[in-house]
Coordinates of N, CA and C in Angstrom, one line a residue:
M1 N -6.9 -5.7 -0.9 CA -5.4 -5.4 -0.9 C -4.7 -6.1 -2.0
T2 N -3.5 -5.7 -2.3 CA -2.8 -6.1 -3.4 C -2.5 -7.6 -3.4
A3 N -2.4 -8.2 -4.6 CA -2.0 -9.6 -4.6 C -0.6 -9.8 -4.4
H4 N 0.2 -8.7 -4.4 CA 1.7 -8.8 -4.3 C 2.2 -7.9 -3.2
P5 N 2.0 -8.1 -1.9 CA 2.5 -7.4 -0.9 C 4.0 -7.6 -0.9
K6 N 4.7 -6.5 -0.2 CA 6.1 -6.5 -0.2 C 6.6 -6.4 1.2
V7 N 7.7 -7.0 1.6 CA 8.4 -6.9 2.8 C 9.5 -6.0 2.8
C8 N 9.6 -5.1 3.6 CA 10.8 -4.0 3.7 C 12.0 -4.9 4.3
G9 N 13.1 -4.8 3.6 CA 14.2 -5.5 4.0 C 14.9 -5.0 5.3
E10 N 14.7 -3.7 5.6 CA 15.3 -3.0 6.8 C 14.4 -3.2 8.0
T11 N 13.2 -3.2 7.9 CA 12.4 -3.1 9.1 C 11.4 -4.4 9.2
G12 N 11.3 -5.2 8.2 CA 10.4 -6.3 8.2 C 8.9 -6.0 8.1
E13 N 8.6 -4.7 7.9 CA 7.2 -4.4 7.7 C 6.6 -4.8 6.4
L14 N 5.4 -5.1 6.4 CA 4.6 -5.7 5.2 C 3.9 -4.5 4.7
L15 N 4.2 -4.2 3.4 CA 3.6 -3.0 2.8 C 2.7 -3.6 1.6
M16 N 1.6 -2.9 1.5 CA 0.5 -3.3 0.4 C -0.3 -2.1 0.2
F17 N -1.2 -2.3 -0.8 CA -2.2 -1.3 -1.1 C -3.5 -1.8 -1.7
G18 N -4.5 -1.0 -1.7 CA -5.8 -1.5 -2.2 C -6.5 -0.3 -2.8
Y19 N -7.4 -0.6 -3.8 CA -8.2 0.5 -4.5 C -9.6 0.2 -4.2
S20 N -10.4 1.3 -4.1 CA -11.8 1.3 -4.0 C -12.3 2.2 -5.1
S21 N -13.3 1.7 -5.7 CA -13.9 2.5 -6.8 C -14.9 3.6 -6.4
F22 N -15.4 3.5 -5.2 CA -16.6 4.4 -4.8 C -16.2 5.2 -3.4
P23 N -15.7 6.4 -3.4 CA -15.2 7.1 -4.4 C -13.9 6.5 -4.9
P24 N -13.2 7.0 -5.9 CA -11.8 6.4 -6.2 C -10.9 6.7 -5.1
T25 N -10.5 5.7 -4.4 CA -9.5 5.8 -3.2 C -8.4 4.9 -3.3
L26 N -7.3 5.2 -2.9 CA -6.2 4.4 -2.7 C -5.8 4.3 -1.3
C27 N -5.8 3.0 -0.8 CA -5.5 2.8 0.7 C -4.2 2.1 0.8
I28 N -3.3 2.7 1.6 CA -1.9 2.1 1.9 C -1.7 1.8 3.3
P29 N -1.9 0.6 3.8 CA -1.5 0.1 5.1 C -0.2 -0.3 5.3
G30 N 0.3 -0.3 6.4 CA 1.7 -0.8 6.8 C 1.5 -1.7 8.0
I31 N 2.0 -2.8 8.0 CA 2.0 -3.8 9.1 C 3.4 -4.1 9.7
S32 N 3.6 -4.1 11.0 CA 4.9 -4.4 11.5 C 5.2 -5.9 11.5
A33 N 6.5 -6.1 11.6 CA 7.0 -7.5 11.5 C 6.3 -8.3 12.6
D34 N 5.7 -7.7 13.7 CA 5.0 -8.4 14.7 C 3.5 -8.6 14.4
G35 N 3.1 -8.0 13.2 CA 1.6 -8.2 12.9 C 0.7 -7.1 13.2
E36 N 1.2 -5.9 13.8 CA 0.4 -4.9 14.2 C 0.2 -3.8 13.1
L37 N -1.0 -3.3 13.0 CA -1.2 -2.2 12.0 C -0.4 -1.0 12.4
L38 N 0.5 -0.6 11.7 CA 1.3 0.6 11.9 C 0.5 1.9 11.6
Q39 N 0.1 1.8 10.3 CA -0.6 3.0 9.8 C -1.5 2.6 8.6
S40 N -2.5 3.4 8.3 CA -3.2 3.1 7.1 C -3.7 4.5 6.5
E41 N -3.2 4.9 5.4 CA -3.5 6.1 4.8 C -4.4 5.9 3.5
E42 N -5.3 6.9 3.3 CA -6.2 6.8 2.2 C -6.1 8.1 1.5
F43 N -6.0 8.0 0.1 CA -5.8 9.1 -0.8 C -6.9 9.0 -1.8
N44 N -7.5 10.2 -2.1 CA -8.5 10.3 -3.2 C -7.8 10.2 -4.5
C45 N -8.4 9.5 -5.5 CA -7.8 9.4 -6.9 C -8.7 9.9 -7.9
R46 N -8.2 10.2 -9.0 CA -9.1 10.6 -10.1 C -9.9 9.3 -10.8
W47 N -9.1 8.3 -10.7 CA -9.7 7.0 -11.1 C -8.9 5.8 -10.5
T48 N -9.3 4.6 -10.6 CA -8.5 3.5 -10.0 C -8.1 2.6 -11.2
D49 N -6.9 2.0 -11.0 CA -6.4 1.1 -11.9 C -6.1 -0.1 -11.1
H50 N -6.6 -1.3 -11.4 CA -6.5 -2.4 -10.7 C -5.2 -3.2 -11.0
D51 N -4.0 -2.5 -11.1 CA -2.8 -3.1 -11.3 C -2.2 -3.4 -9.9
A52 N -1.5 -4.5 -9.8 CA -1.1 -5.0 -8.5 C 0.4 -4.7 -8.3
R53 N 1.0 -3.9 -9.1 CA 2.4 -3.6 -9.0 C 2.6 -2.3 -8.2
F54 N 3.6 -2.2 -7.4 CA 4.0 -1.0 -6.7 C 5.5 -1.2 -6.2
S55 N 6.1 -0.1 -5.8 CA 7.5 -0.1 -5.4 C 7.6 0.9 -4.3
F56 N 8.7 0.8 -3.5 CA 8.8 1.7 -2.4 C 10.3 2.0 -2.1
T57 N 10.6 3.2 -1.5 CA 11.9 3.4 -0.9 C 11.6 3.8 0.5
R58 N 12.6 4.2 1.2 CA 12.5 4.5 2.6 C 11.5 5.5 2.9
N59 N 11.4 6.5 2.0 CA 10.4 7.7 2.2 C 9.2 7.8 1.2
H60 N 9.2 6.9 0.1 CA 8.3 7.2 -0.8 C 7.6 5.7 -1.4
S61 N 6.4 5.8 -1.8 CA 5.8 4.6 -2.4 C 5.4 5.1 -3.8
F62 N 5.5 4.2 -4.8 CA 5.3 4.4 -6.2 C 4.3 3.5 -6.8
F63 N 3.3 4.0 -7.5 CA 2.1 3.2 -8.1 C 2.1 3.6 -9.5
P64 N 1.8 2.5 -10.4 CA 1.7 2.8 -11.8 C 0.5 3.7 -12.1

């Protein structure tokens, strides 16, 4: 997972992401303020970039 998780100011959810090189996959889990896994989405990528930065809005996540 990312070295820089972020906490949503509205919900208290912990947002993070992680990369896997085999196959190139981006994993985005969300954890509630109570510590429960809310969701975990995986997306296939053309390549992985081990950058630890990301940003989010209420409806979107942004990755470099």
